[in-house]
Coordinates of C-alpha atoms in Angstrom, one line a residue:
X1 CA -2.2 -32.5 -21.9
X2 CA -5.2 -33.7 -19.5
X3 CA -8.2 -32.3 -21.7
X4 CA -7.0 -29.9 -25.1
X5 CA -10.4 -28.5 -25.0
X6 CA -10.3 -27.8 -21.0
X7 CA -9.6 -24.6 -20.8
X8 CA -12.5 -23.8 -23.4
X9 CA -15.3 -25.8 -21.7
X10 CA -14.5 -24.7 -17.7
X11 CA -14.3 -22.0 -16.0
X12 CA -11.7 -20.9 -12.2
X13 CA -13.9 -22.1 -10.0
X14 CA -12.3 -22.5 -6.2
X15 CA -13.4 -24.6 -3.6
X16 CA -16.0 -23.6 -1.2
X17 CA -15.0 -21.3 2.4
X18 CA -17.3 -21.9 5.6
X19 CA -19.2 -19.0 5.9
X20 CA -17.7 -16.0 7.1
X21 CA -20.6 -15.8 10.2
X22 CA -19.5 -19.1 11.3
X23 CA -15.5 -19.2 10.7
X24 CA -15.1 -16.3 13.1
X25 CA -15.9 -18.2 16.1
X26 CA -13.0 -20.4 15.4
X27 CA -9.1 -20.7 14.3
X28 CA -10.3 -23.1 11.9
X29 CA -8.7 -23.8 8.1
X30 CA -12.3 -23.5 6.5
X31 CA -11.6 -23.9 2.6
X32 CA -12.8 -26.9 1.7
X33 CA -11.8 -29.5 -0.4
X34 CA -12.4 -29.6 -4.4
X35 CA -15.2 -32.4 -5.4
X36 CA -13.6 -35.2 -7.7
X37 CA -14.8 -33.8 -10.4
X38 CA -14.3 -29.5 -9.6
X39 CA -10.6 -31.2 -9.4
X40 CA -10.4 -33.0 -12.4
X41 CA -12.2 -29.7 -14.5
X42 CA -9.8 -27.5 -13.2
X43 CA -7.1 -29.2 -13.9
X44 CA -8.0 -30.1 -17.6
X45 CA -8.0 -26.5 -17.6
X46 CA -4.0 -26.4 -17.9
X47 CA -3.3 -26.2 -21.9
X48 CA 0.2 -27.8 -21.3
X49 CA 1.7 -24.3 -22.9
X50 CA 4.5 -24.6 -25.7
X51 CA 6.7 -21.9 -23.3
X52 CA 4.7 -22.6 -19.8
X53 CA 5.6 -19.0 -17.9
X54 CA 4.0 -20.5 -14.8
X55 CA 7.7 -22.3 -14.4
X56 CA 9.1 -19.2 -14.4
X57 CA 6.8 -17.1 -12.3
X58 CA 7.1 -19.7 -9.6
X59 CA 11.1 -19.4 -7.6
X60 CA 10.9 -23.2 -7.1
X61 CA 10.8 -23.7 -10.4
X62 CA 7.4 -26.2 -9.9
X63 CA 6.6 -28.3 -12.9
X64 CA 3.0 -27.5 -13.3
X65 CA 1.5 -28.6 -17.0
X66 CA 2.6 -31.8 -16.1
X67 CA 1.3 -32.3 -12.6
X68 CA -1.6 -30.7 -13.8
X69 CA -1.7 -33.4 -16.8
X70 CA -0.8 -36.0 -13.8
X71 CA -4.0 -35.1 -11.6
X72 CA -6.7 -34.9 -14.8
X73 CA -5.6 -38.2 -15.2
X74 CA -6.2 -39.3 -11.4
X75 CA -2.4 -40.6 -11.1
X76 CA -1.8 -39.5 -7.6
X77 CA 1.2 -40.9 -7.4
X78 CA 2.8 -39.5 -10.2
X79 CA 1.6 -35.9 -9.2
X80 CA 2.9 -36.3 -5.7
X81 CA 6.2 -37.4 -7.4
X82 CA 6.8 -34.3 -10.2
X83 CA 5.6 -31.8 -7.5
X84 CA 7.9 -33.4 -4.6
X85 CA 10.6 -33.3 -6.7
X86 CA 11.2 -29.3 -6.5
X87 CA 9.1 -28.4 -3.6
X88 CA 9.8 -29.7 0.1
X89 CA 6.5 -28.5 1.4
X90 CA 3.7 -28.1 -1.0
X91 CA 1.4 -28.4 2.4
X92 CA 2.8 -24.6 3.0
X93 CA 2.4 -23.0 -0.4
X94 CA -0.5 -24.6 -1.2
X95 CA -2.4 -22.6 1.2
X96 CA -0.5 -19.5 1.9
X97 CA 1.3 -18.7 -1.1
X98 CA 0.0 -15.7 -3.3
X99 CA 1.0 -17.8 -6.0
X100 CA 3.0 -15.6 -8.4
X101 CA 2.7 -19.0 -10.6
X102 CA -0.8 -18.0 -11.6
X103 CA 0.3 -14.5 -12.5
X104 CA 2.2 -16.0 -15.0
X105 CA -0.2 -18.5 -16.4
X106 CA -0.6 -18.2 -20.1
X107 CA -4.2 -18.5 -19.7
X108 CA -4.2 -15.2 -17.7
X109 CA -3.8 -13.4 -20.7
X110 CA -7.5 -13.3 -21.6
X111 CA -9.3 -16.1 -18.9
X112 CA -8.6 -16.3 -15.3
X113 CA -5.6 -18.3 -14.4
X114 CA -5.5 -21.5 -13.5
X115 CA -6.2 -22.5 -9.6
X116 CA -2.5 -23.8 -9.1
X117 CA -2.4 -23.2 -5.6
X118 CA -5.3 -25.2 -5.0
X119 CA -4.3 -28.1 -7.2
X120 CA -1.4 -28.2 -5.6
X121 CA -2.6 -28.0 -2.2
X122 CA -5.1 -31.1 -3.1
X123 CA -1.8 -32.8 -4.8
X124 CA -0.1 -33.3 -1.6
X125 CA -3.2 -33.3 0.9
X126 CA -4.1 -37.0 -1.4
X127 CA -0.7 -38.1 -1.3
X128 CA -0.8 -37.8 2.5
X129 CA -4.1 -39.8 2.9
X130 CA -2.7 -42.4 0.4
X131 CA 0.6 -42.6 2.2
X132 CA 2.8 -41.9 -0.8
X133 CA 4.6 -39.5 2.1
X134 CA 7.0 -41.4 3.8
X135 CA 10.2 -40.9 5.9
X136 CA 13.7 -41.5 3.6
X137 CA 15.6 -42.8 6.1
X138 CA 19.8 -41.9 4.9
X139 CA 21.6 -45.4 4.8
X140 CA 25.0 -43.7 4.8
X141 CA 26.0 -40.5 6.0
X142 CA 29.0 -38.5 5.3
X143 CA 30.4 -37.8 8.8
X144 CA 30.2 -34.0 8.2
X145 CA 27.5 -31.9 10.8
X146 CA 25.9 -28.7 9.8
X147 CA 23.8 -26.7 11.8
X148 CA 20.8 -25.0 10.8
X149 CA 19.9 -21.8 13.4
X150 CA 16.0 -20.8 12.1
X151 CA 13.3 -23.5 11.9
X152 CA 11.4 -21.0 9.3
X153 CA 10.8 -22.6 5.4
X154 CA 14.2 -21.7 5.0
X155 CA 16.1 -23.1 7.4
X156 CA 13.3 -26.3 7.1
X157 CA 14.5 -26.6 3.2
X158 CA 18.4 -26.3 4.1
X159 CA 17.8 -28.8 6.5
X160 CA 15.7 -31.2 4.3
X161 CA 17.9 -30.6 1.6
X162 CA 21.5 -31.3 3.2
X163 CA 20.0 -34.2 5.4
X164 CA 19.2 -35.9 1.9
X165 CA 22.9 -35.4 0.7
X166 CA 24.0 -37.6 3.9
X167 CA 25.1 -35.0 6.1
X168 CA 23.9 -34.8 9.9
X169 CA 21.6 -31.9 10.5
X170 CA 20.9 -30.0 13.7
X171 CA 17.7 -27.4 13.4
X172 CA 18.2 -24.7 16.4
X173 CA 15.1 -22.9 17.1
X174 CA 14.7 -20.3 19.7
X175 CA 10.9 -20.6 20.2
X176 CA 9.3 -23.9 21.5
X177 CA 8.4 -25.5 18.6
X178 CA 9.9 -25.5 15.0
X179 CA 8.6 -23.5 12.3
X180 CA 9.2 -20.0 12.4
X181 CA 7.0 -17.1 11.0
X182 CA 4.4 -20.2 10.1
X183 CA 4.0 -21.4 13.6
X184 CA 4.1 -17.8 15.3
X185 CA 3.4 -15.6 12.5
X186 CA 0.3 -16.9 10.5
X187 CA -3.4 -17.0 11.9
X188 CA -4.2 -21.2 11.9
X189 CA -7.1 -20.1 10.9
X190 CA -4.7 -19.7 7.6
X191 CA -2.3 -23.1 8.4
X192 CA -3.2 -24.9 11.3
X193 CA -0.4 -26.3 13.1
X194 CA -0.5 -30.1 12.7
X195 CA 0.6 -29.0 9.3
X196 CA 3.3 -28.0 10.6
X197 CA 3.8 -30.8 12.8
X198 CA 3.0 -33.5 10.7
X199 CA 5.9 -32.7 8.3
X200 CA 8.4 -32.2 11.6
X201 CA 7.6 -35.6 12.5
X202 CA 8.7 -36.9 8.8
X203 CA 11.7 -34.5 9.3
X204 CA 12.5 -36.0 12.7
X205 CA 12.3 -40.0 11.8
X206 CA 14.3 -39.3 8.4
X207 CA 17.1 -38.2 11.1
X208 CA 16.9 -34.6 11.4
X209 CA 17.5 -33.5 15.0
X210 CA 14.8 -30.3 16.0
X211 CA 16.6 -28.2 19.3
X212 CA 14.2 -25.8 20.4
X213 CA 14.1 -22.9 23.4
X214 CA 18.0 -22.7 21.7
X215 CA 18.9 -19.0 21.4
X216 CA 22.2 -19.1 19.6
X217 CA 23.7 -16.1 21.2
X218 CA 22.2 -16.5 24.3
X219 CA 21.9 -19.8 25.8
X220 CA 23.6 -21.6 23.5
X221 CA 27.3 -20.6 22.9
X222 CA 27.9 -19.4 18.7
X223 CA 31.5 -20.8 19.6
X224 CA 30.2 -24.4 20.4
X225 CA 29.0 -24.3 17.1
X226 CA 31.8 -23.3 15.5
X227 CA 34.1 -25.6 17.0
X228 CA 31.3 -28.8 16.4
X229 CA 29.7 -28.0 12.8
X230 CA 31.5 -28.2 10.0
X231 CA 29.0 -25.8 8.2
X232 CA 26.3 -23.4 9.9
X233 CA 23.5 -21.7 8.0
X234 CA 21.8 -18.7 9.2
X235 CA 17.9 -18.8 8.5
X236 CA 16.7 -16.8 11.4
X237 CA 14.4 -14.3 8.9
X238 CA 13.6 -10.6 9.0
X239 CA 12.2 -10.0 12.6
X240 CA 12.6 -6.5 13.4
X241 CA 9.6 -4.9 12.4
X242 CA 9.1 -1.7 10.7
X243 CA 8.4 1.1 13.7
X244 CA 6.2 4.4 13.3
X245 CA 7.8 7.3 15.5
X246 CA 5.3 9.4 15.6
X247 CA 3.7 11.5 19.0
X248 CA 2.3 9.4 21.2
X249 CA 3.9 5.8 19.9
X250 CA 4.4 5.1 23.8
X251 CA 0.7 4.5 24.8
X252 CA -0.6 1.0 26.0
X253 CA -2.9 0.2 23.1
X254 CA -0.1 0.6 20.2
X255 CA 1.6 -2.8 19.3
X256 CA 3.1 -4.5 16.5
X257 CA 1.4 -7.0 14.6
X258 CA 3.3 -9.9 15.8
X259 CA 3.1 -9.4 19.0
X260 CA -0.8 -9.7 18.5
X261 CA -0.5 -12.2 16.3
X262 CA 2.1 -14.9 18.1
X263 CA -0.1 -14.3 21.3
X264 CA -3.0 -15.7 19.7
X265 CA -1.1 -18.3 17.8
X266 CA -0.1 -19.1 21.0
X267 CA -3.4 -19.3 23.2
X268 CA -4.3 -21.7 20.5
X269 CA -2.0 -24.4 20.8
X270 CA -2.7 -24.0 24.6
X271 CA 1.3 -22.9 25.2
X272 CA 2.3 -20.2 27.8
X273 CA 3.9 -16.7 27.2
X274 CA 5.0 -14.3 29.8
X275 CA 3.6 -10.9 27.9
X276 CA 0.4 -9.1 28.6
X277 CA -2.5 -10.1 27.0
X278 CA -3.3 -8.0 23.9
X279 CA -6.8 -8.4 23.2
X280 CA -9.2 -6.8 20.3
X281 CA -12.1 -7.7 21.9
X282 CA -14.9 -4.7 22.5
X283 CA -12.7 -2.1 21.0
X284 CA -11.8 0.0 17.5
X285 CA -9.3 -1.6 15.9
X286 CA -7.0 0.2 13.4
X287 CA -4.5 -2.3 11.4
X288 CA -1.6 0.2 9.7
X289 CA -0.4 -1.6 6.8
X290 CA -1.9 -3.4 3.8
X291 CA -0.2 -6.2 3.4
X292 CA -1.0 -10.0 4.2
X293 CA 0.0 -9.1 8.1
X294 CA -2.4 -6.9 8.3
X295 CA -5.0 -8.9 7.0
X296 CA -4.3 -11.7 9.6
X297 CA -4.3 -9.1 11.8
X298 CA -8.4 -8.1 10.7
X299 CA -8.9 -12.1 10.5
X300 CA -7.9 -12.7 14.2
X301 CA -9.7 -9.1 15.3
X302 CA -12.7 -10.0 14.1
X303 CA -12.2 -13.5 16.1
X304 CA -11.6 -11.6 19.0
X305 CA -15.1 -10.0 18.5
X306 CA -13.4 -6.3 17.8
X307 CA -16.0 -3.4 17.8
X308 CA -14.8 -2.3 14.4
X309 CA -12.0 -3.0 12.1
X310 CA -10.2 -1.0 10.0
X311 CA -7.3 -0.7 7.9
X312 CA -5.1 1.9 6.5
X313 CA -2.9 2.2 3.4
X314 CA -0.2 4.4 2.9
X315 CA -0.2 3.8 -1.2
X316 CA -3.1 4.5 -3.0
X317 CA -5.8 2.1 -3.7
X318 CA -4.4 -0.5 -6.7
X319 CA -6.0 -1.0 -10.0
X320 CA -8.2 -4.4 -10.0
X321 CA -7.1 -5.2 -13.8
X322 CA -3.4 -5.0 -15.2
X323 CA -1.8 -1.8 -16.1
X324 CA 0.2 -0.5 -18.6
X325 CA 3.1 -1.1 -15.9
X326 CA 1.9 -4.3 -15.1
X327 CA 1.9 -6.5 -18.5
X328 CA 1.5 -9.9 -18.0
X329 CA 3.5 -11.9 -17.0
X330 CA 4.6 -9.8 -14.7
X331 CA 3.9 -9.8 -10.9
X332 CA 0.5 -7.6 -11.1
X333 CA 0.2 -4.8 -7.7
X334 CA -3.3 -5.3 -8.3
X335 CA -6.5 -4.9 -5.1
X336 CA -6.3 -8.2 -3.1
X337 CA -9.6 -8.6 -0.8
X338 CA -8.5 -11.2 1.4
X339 CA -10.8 -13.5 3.2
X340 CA -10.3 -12.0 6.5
X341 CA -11.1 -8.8 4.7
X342 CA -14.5 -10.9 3.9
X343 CA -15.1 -11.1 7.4
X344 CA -15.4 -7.6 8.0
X345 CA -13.3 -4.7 7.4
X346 CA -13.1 -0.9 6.3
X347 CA -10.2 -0.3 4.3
X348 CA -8.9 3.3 3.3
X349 CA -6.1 3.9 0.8
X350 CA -3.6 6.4 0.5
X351 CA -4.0 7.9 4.5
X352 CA -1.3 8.7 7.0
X353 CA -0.7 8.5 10.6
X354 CA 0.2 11.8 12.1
X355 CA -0.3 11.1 16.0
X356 CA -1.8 8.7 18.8
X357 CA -3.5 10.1 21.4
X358 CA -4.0 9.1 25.0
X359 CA -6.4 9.3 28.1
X360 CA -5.2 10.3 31.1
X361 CA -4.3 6.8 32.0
X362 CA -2.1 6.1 29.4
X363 CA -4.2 4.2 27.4
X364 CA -4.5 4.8 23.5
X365 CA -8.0 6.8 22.9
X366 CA -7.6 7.9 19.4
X367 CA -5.7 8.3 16.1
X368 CA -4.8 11.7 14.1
X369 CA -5.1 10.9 10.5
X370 CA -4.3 13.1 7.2
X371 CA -4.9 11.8 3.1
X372 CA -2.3 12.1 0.9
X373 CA -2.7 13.1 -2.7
X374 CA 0.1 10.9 -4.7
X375 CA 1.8 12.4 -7.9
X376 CA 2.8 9.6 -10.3
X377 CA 5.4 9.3 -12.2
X378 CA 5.9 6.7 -15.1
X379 CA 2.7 5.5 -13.8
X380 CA 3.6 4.7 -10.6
X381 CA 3.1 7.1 -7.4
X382 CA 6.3 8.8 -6.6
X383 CA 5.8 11.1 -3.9
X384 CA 2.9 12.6 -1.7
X385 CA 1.7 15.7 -0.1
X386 CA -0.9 15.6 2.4
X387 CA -4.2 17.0 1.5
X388 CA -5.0 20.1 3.6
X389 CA -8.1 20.4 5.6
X390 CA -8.3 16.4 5.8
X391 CA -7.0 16.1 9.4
X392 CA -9.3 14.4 11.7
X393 CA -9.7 12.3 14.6
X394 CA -10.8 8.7 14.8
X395 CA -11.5 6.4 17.5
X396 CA -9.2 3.6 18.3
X397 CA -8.2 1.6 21.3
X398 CA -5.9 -1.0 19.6
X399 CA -3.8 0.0 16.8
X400 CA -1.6 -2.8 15.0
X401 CA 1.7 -1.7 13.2
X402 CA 1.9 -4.4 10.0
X403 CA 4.4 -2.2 8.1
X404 CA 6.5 -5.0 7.0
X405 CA 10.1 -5.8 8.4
X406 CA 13.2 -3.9 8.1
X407 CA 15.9 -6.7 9.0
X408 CA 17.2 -9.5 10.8
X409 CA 17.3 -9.0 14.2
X410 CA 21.6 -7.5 14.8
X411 CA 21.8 -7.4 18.7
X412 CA 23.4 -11.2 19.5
X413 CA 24.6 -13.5 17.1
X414 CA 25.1 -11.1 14.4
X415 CA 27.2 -8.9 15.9
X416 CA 29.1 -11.4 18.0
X417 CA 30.3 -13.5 14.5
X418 CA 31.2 -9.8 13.1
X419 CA 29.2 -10.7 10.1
X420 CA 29.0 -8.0 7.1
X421 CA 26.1 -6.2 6.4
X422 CA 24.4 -5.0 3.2
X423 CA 23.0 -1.6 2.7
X424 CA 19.8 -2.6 4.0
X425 CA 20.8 -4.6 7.2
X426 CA 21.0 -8.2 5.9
X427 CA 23.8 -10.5 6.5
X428 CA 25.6 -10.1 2.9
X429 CA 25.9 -13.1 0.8
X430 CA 25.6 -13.5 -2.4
X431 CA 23.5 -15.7 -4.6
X432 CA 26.1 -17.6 -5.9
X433 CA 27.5 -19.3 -2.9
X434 CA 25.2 -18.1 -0.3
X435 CA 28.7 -17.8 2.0
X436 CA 29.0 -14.7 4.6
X437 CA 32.0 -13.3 5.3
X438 CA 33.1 -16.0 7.6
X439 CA 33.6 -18.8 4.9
X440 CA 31.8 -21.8 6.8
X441 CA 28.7 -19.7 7.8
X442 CA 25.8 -19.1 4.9
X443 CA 22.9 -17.8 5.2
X444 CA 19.2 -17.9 3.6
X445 CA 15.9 -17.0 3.4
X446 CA 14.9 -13.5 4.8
X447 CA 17.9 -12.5 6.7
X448 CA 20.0 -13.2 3.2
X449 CA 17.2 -11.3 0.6
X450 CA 15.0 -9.1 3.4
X451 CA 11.2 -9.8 4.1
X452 CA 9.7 -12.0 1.2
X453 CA 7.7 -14.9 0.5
X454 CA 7.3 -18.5 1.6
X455 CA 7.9 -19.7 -1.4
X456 CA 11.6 -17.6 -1.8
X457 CA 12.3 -18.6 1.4
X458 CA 12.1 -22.3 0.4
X459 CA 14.1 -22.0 -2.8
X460 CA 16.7 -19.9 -1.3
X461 CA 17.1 -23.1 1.5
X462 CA 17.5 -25.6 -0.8
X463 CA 20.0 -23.2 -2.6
X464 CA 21.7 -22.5 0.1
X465 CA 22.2 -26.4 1.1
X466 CA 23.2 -26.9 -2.7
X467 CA 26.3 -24.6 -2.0
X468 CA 27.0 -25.8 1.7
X469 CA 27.1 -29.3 0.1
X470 CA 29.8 -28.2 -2.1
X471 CA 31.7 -26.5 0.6
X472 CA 31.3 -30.2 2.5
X473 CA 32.6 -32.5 0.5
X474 CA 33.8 -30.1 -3.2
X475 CA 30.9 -31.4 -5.6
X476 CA 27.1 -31.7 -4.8
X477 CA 24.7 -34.8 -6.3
X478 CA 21.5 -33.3 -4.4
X479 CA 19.9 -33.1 -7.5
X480 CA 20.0 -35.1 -10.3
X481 CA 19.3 -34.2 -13.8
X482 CA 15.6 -34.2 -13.8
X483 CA 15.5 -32.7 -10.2
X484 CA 14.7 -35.7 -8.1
X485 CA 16.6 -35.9 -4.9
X486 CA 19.0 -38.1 -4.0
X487 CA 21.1 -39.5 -1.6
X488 CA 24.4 -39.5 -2.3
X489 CA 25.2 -42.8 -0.5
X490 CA 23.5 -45.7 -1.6
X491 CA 23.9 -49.3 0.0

């Protein structure tokens, strides 16, 4: 335990944001670094918990009191080590996570939690300019290939993962660079790219092959791989998004939110698409959906230099403290203003969409709108009714859909394997073995479990390259008792 009396003497303090007048003109991370000694307080804030429910509120499993302990004490190398040894990309979580961990945090109970996102962001940001991060180069391999189709956290964690137990990993990525929903799908303004590309790089020289513009399905052939890989994991996410068939869905003006989003990820890292340009610039900008896509989709409106943003909720507006149905340490539903929010937004709760309407031209003019009244039940709202005489119109010349994501996308691969189905459109597998119907395809991530976090998406790779390395070779070593990786070949 860094400092017993810590958590007494400190308050959670994070680091310091750019201002929001000035971030807005960029695609710029702007949190800035923790000061030595902000660092060292907030660490020796951790009380090093007789049951620690952060390990539990956290899917990897993270071993926070002691890399907290590990960081009070300035042992960098340590830190790097205990977090390394359950998470593959603490670069990722560390700034986009919504950090469940600190739901969980004992100290939550009466204090504010402790900043374990943030710690653990500055953990592996320091081992990186100390160069504890190096490429593992395998010095045996096991002859057996798998391929991995999805470069998301998912199919980046399978693909660590397995390449660490010897085997020889192909990453097949229909896009033009490797990463997924964090290259495409998140502002940089959240995670700048050479994150991304910085950890490729390691990925690449510890022997990982990266295919992109590879569209299993399409241009390349799901029977090559059959016939070549001895295992194949799935990791392609949830990509269909979540529609709204209402009147007037067809005018030019209605998008989903990654469409707007991959554009501009795109126009920043100066690549090419062949869609028209969907700009927010000049105009009223509606965002449908609270979640964190929406958000990024006020973030990069306002960057745009939108006349007005705003964004509706169907759900009623959440509590800012913990309910009776949210005891800790439970996940609390609670109001999240996120820094794009910062940057300008109106936000309404508990509204619905009833139609688009157009000009004569086509082009999207306005929005119908209508408040619901919820009833609750247990607490929790159950079932609306809209409230009469509040239908109205609102301006809007850009509406984003950021309803969330239904499933992973069927037409191609999906249905040309034949692969089962659950209830809600996911390739069924099953957490024990992660196997699909087809006994040497698995799958992971989002298109196993449905739209979820980063974090799950990690833990359910290196799961799923647990099992496929038991399917390989009958017994898996990628973990040894105190969960550091291994190779299972040593000279």
């Amino acid at each position: 335990m860094g400092k017993p009396t810590g958590f007494l003497e400190f308050t959670r303090e994070l680091p310091a944001k750019r201002p929001a007048q000035e971030r807005v003109h960029d695609y710029k991370e702007f949190i800035e670094r923790f000061p030595e000694e902000k660092l060292n307080q907030q660490s020796g804030r951790c009380m090093n918990c007789g049951v620690p429910f952060c390990h539990n509120g956290c899917p990897l499993g993270n071993v926070i009191p002691e890399f907290n302990d590990a960081v009070y004490r300035k042992s960098w190398k340590e830190a790097y080590d205990i977090l390394s040894s359950t998470n593959n990309f603490p670069e990722f979580t560390g700034r986009i996570c919504p950090a469940p961990c600190e739901a969980a945090c004992v100290l939550g109970i009466n204090q504010p939690a402790i900043t374990i996102e943030e710690i653990e962001k500055h953990i592996i940001e320091i081992a990186f300019d100390k160069g504890f991060v190096k490429a593992h180069k395998q010095v045996s391999r096991t002859g057996k290939k798998v391929a991995i189709v999805g470069s998301g956290p998912a199919g980046l964690a399978a693909a660590a993962q397995l390449n660490v137990a010897g085997h020889t990993v192909t990453v097949f990525e229909r896009d033009d660079a490797p990463g997924g929903l964090l290259r495409y799908g998140i502002p940089d303004f959240k995670l700048e790219k050479w994150v991304i590309d910085r950890r490729i790089k390691l990925m690449e020289e510890e022997g990982i092959i990266f295919k992109c513009n590879a569209n299993v399905g399409v241009n390349i052939s799901i029977s090559d791989l059959l016939r070549e890989y001895q295992a194949i994991v799935l990791a392609g996410g949830s990509t269909i998004p979540r529609d709204l068939p209402i009147p007037g869905r067809h005018y030019k003006g209605v998008h989903f939110a990654m469409e707007f989003l991959k554009q501009q990820n795109k126009r920043v890292a100066e690549r090419t698409f062949d869609e028209k340009d969907i700009f927010a610039t000049g105009k009223n900008v509606i965002v449908i959906g609270g979640g964190d896509t929406g958000s990024d989709c006020v973030g990069t409106s306002n960057r745009h230099g939108a006349a007005s943003v705003t964004q509706f909720e169907l759900l009623p507006k959440p509590p800012e403290a913990r309910s009776l149905v949210m005891p800790w340490p439970t996940y609390p539903m609670l109001l999240k203003t996120t820094s794009s929010h910062e940057e300008g937004c109106e936000r309404h709760w508990a509204v619905a969409t009833k139609e688009f309407i157009g000009d004569e031209k086509g082009n999207l003019k306005s929005l119908v709108l209508v408040d619901l009244e919820w009833k609750v039940v247990d607490h929790r709202p159950a079932q609306f009714v809209e409230v009469k005489g509040s239908e109205r119109e609102v301006p809007c010349e850009l509406a984003l859909l950021a309803m969330g994501f239904v499933h992973p996308q069927h037409e191609g691969l999906i249905k040309e394997l034949e692969l089962e189905l659950d209830e809600r459109g996911n390739v069924r597998a099953s957490e024990k073995n992660y196997q699909s119907n087809i006994s040497k395809i698995f799958t992971a991530g989002d298109m196993r479990r449905g739209q979820s976090l980063v974090v799950w998406a990690i833990k359910e790779g290196r799961d799923c390259a647990e099992k496929v390395d038991e399917f390989l070779v009958g017994n898996s070593l990628l973990e040894t008792a105190d969960g550091n990786m291994i190779a299972r070949y040593l000279a």
